[in-house]
Amino acid sequence: MSETTDPAIETIKRRKAPAKPKGRVTMTDIARAAGCSQATVSFVLNNSPGIKLSQQTRERVIEAARALGYSAPAFSALRKPVAAFDGLDGVIGFAVDQLATSPEAVVAIEGARQASWNAGNVLLVAQTMGDAVMEPRAIQALTRRGISALIYMTIFTREITAPDFLYSLDIPVILLNCYTADYAFPAVVPSEIAGGQSSTRHLISHGHRRIATITGEPWMQAAQDRLKGYRRALATADIPFDPELVVEGDWSASAGYAATVKLLALKDRPTAIFCQNDRTAIGCYEALKEAGLHIPQDISVVGYDDEEIARHLFPPLTTSILPHMAMGQWAIEQLEAPTAPGHGRYPITKLECPLVERESVRAVAGG
Amino acid sequence: MSETTDPAIETIKRRKAPAKPKGRVTMTDIARAAGCSQATVSFVLNNSPGIKLSQQTRERVIEAARALGYSAPAFSALRKPVAAFDGLDGVIGFAVDQLATSPEAVVAIEGARQASWNAGNVLLVAQTMGDAVMEPRAIQALTRRGISALIYMTIFTREITAPDFLYSLDIPVILLNCYTADYAFPAVVPSEIAGGQSSTRHLISHGHRRIATITGEPWMQAAQDRLKGYRRALATADIPFDPELVVEGDWSASAGYAATVKLLALKDRPTAIFCQNDRTAIGCYEALKEAGLHIPQDISVVGYDDEEIARHLFPPLTTSILPHMAMGQWAIEQLEAPTAPGHGRYPITKLECPLVERESVRAVAGG
DNA sequence: CATGGCCACTAATAGATATAAACGAAGCGG
DNA sequence: CCGCTTCGTTTATATCTATTAGTGGCCATG
C-alpha cells in the first residue's frame, strides 16, 4: 500500500500545514497581536493616504510590529558587491565608537572614502558610542539599509570582544584599529611597536645614548607597545635599559610636565626624551622651557600621533604619524580584493607609523 | 518578408502592455526584461539557498532589476517619528559635503548626535563631496531604507540651490550652514554679522578707536557678513569708517601676514586688528612679532572661528566660536518640536557666535 | 424613531512574492 | 537507445500585501 499518493490525503496534509511557525513575521501576525485586521496593519505601516484610523489603533499596530520585529525584505542580491572594477554604487557601512573625540576617526573615514570613491561606493557612517543599547541599533540602521560590507572601528587600539551580531552578518566585516582574540575578522592596527622602535632609533641615530621615555596609561595596548619598541631599539643598539629613564604618564600634558620634572632631577640627565604622545610632549616642552633648557640644542624631544598641534609648537615637534588614513584605505582594499573576506581566520595586519622629522631633534654634541 | 514587424500586432502588444501603468516595478517586469520567469527573479534577488542558477541568468536579472530601479518597500510608518518622548529608534540622515577638510562638520554632527541620543535616535552620516553624481547616490543610500529626517549640511556657509530630489522627499529636511533662496526648508546658519559686530564691539569697549580688519575672500558670504558687522559696530560707536583700515585677505596665514605688514606701514597705525579668521590671525601674529610689537601690550588682536590652534598661540587668541554644535542641536530640536517641518516657507535661523576672551586683547593705554 | 452621514474599521479580493513540484535538456552508463 | 541524474529553469500554487468596496456603530437631524 502506497501511503503517500492518495491525493485527498495529500491535500489534507497540506491544509493542516497552516500551523505555520515559519519564523517569518507577517502582517497577519501583527494584526492578531494588535487585535485588528491585516488590512489595518497594511494601512498603518504604509501610512496610506486618505485612510483615517484612530491614533490608538495606529499606535497598537506600530508597537506590535516593532515588538514582533517586522521588517521589509532585504533583497540581498541587490547590494552591490563592493567593486573596484565597475562604476556602480555599493554602500559600505562604517561604524565607529566616537567621531568627535579625536580626529583619527575622521582621518580613517577619509582614507576609506578616497579608496572607495573611485569605484563609486558610498560610505555610511554611524556612531556606536560604545553603548550596549545603541550600538546594535546603530549597526542595524546600517545593515537594514543593505550595506555590502561593514567596517568596524574603535578610537583606541585594543582587543575587543565583538558584539555577537557581528558574527551573524552575512557581509564582510573588517575591524579597524581593533581586533578580536579569535581572529574571526580581518583587522588592521597601527604598528606601535615598530613606531616606538623607529622613534627611539631616530634619536639613537642622532647620537643620543641617554634616552628617556614618558609612557601613556600603562594598561593601554598602545602604551605597552610603544614602550616595547623603545626597549627593542635600545637593545638593538646595545644600549642598556635603564628603568630610571622610563616614567609613567597618562597621555596628558600635565603628566608630561611632571614626568619631565622628574627626569630633569636625575643625576645623569637624559639628552633626549621620547614622549609617547604629543600631548605629553606639550607638557614636556613646558617643563624644559621652565628649566631654562632649549629644544633641541640642550635636549631633543620626539612625540607620537602627529596631532595638528605638533606642527605649531616651538620648535615644531618631530613625531610619528598614526596611519589611520592608510588603515581606512586598507580596509576598503580588502573588500575590493578578488578574495573578499568571508568568515575564517585572519591575521592582524599592522601598518607602519612613519616618522615626520621636524625641528625638535638635534644630534648630540659629543655624538 | 518581415517576420516580427506586423505593425498591427505590434500596436496591439504595446496597447496591452500599458494595462499596468501602476508605476511600481514588480518581479514580473524584471522577469520580462531579463527574459526569464518571475520565480527566477525571486530566486536571484533573495539569493535563495539551495537554488542553482547560471551566473549568466543571475547577472541578467540583477542588471534588469537595477535598470528598472526595483527596490524593497519602505514601510514608512516603521521609521520612528524622530521623537523626544518615547525611547524608540528613529534614524536621522546627515548629509554633508565634506567631513575631513574642517572640524566644523564633526562638531555639528556631535551636536546633532547629543541632541538625538537621549531620544534614542540614530544618526547616519553620508558624504556628498559636492559631487553631482555621488550626491544623489549618497543621499539615496540614506533614504532608500527609510530615514525619519534629513539634515543637509555644507562646510561653507552659503546659499545653495538644493538638488531637486530634496524637494520630493517625504520627510522633513533641515539645512545646516546653508539655505535656499526659496526658503523651502528650515535652515540655520551662524550669525556672522552679529559675530563681526561683537568682535569689533569688544575691541571698542576696550578703548580702541583705530581698529583694522583683515577680511576673508570677498566673494564669500561669511567675509561679507563679518565685514558688515565690523562696520555696524563702528557706526554704533560713532567711529568713522576708514577704508585704509580694511585689508582684503583670503583666510590664509600668509595673507594675514601680508595684510598686517601693510597695516603697520600706515602713518596712523591701528591699535587693534580684527582678523576675520584664526588662520589670518596666525599670520598677523607673525608679522607683529617680527615688527617687534607685543600682543596685547602694543596691539590687540582678535580672530574668528575658535580653531584649536587659537588656544595654543602665544598669547592665546581671543576669538569667536562658530556655533556648529548649537546648529546641530537646533536641527534636531526642529525635528522633535511638536510642529515638525513639512514643506512651506521657513525663515533662516541665525545662531550667535559667542566671543571667547583670551589674552590677545588689552585696554588701550589712553582708553 | 427612521434617516442619513461619517468614522473607524473589516471583508473580499486583486496583485505580488516565495516555494514546492515538475519539466526538459544534457550527460552518462550500460 | 534507454533509463537515470543533475542542472537550470518554469509552472503552479500557497502566502503575503495592497486596495476597493463595503459594514456596523454612533451621532445629529427632522
Coordinates of C-alpha atoms (C1' of nucleotides) in Angstrom, one line a residue, chain B residues 35-37 39-40 43 51-54 57 75, chain D residues 6-13 17-20:
Chain B
G35 CA 13.8 37.0 -20.3
C36 CA 13.0 34.6 -17.6
S37 CA 10.2 33.8 -15.1
A39 CA 10.2 32.8 -10.0
T40 CA 13.7 33.0 -11.2
F43 CA 15.4 33.2 -6.5
I51 CA 18.8 27.0 -5.7
K52 CA 21.2 26.6 -8.6
L53 CA 21.2 29.2 -11.3
S54 CA 23.6 30.0 -14.1
T57 CA 20.9 34.5 -15.6
F75 CA 7.2 50.8 5.4
Chain D
dT6 C1' 21.7 16.6 -12.4
dC7 C1' 21.1 21.2 -13.7
dG8 C1' 18.7 25.3 -14.7
dT9 C1' 14.6 26.8 -15.2
dT10 C1' 9.4 27.1 -15.4
dT11 C1' 4.7 26.0 -13.7
dA12 C1' 1.6 26.1 -10.3
dT13 C1' 0.3 27.5 -6.1
dT17 C1' 0.3 42.5 0.8
dA18 C1' -2.5 46.4 -1.1
dT19 C1' -6.8 48.3 -2.2
dT20 C1' -11.6 48.6 -3.3

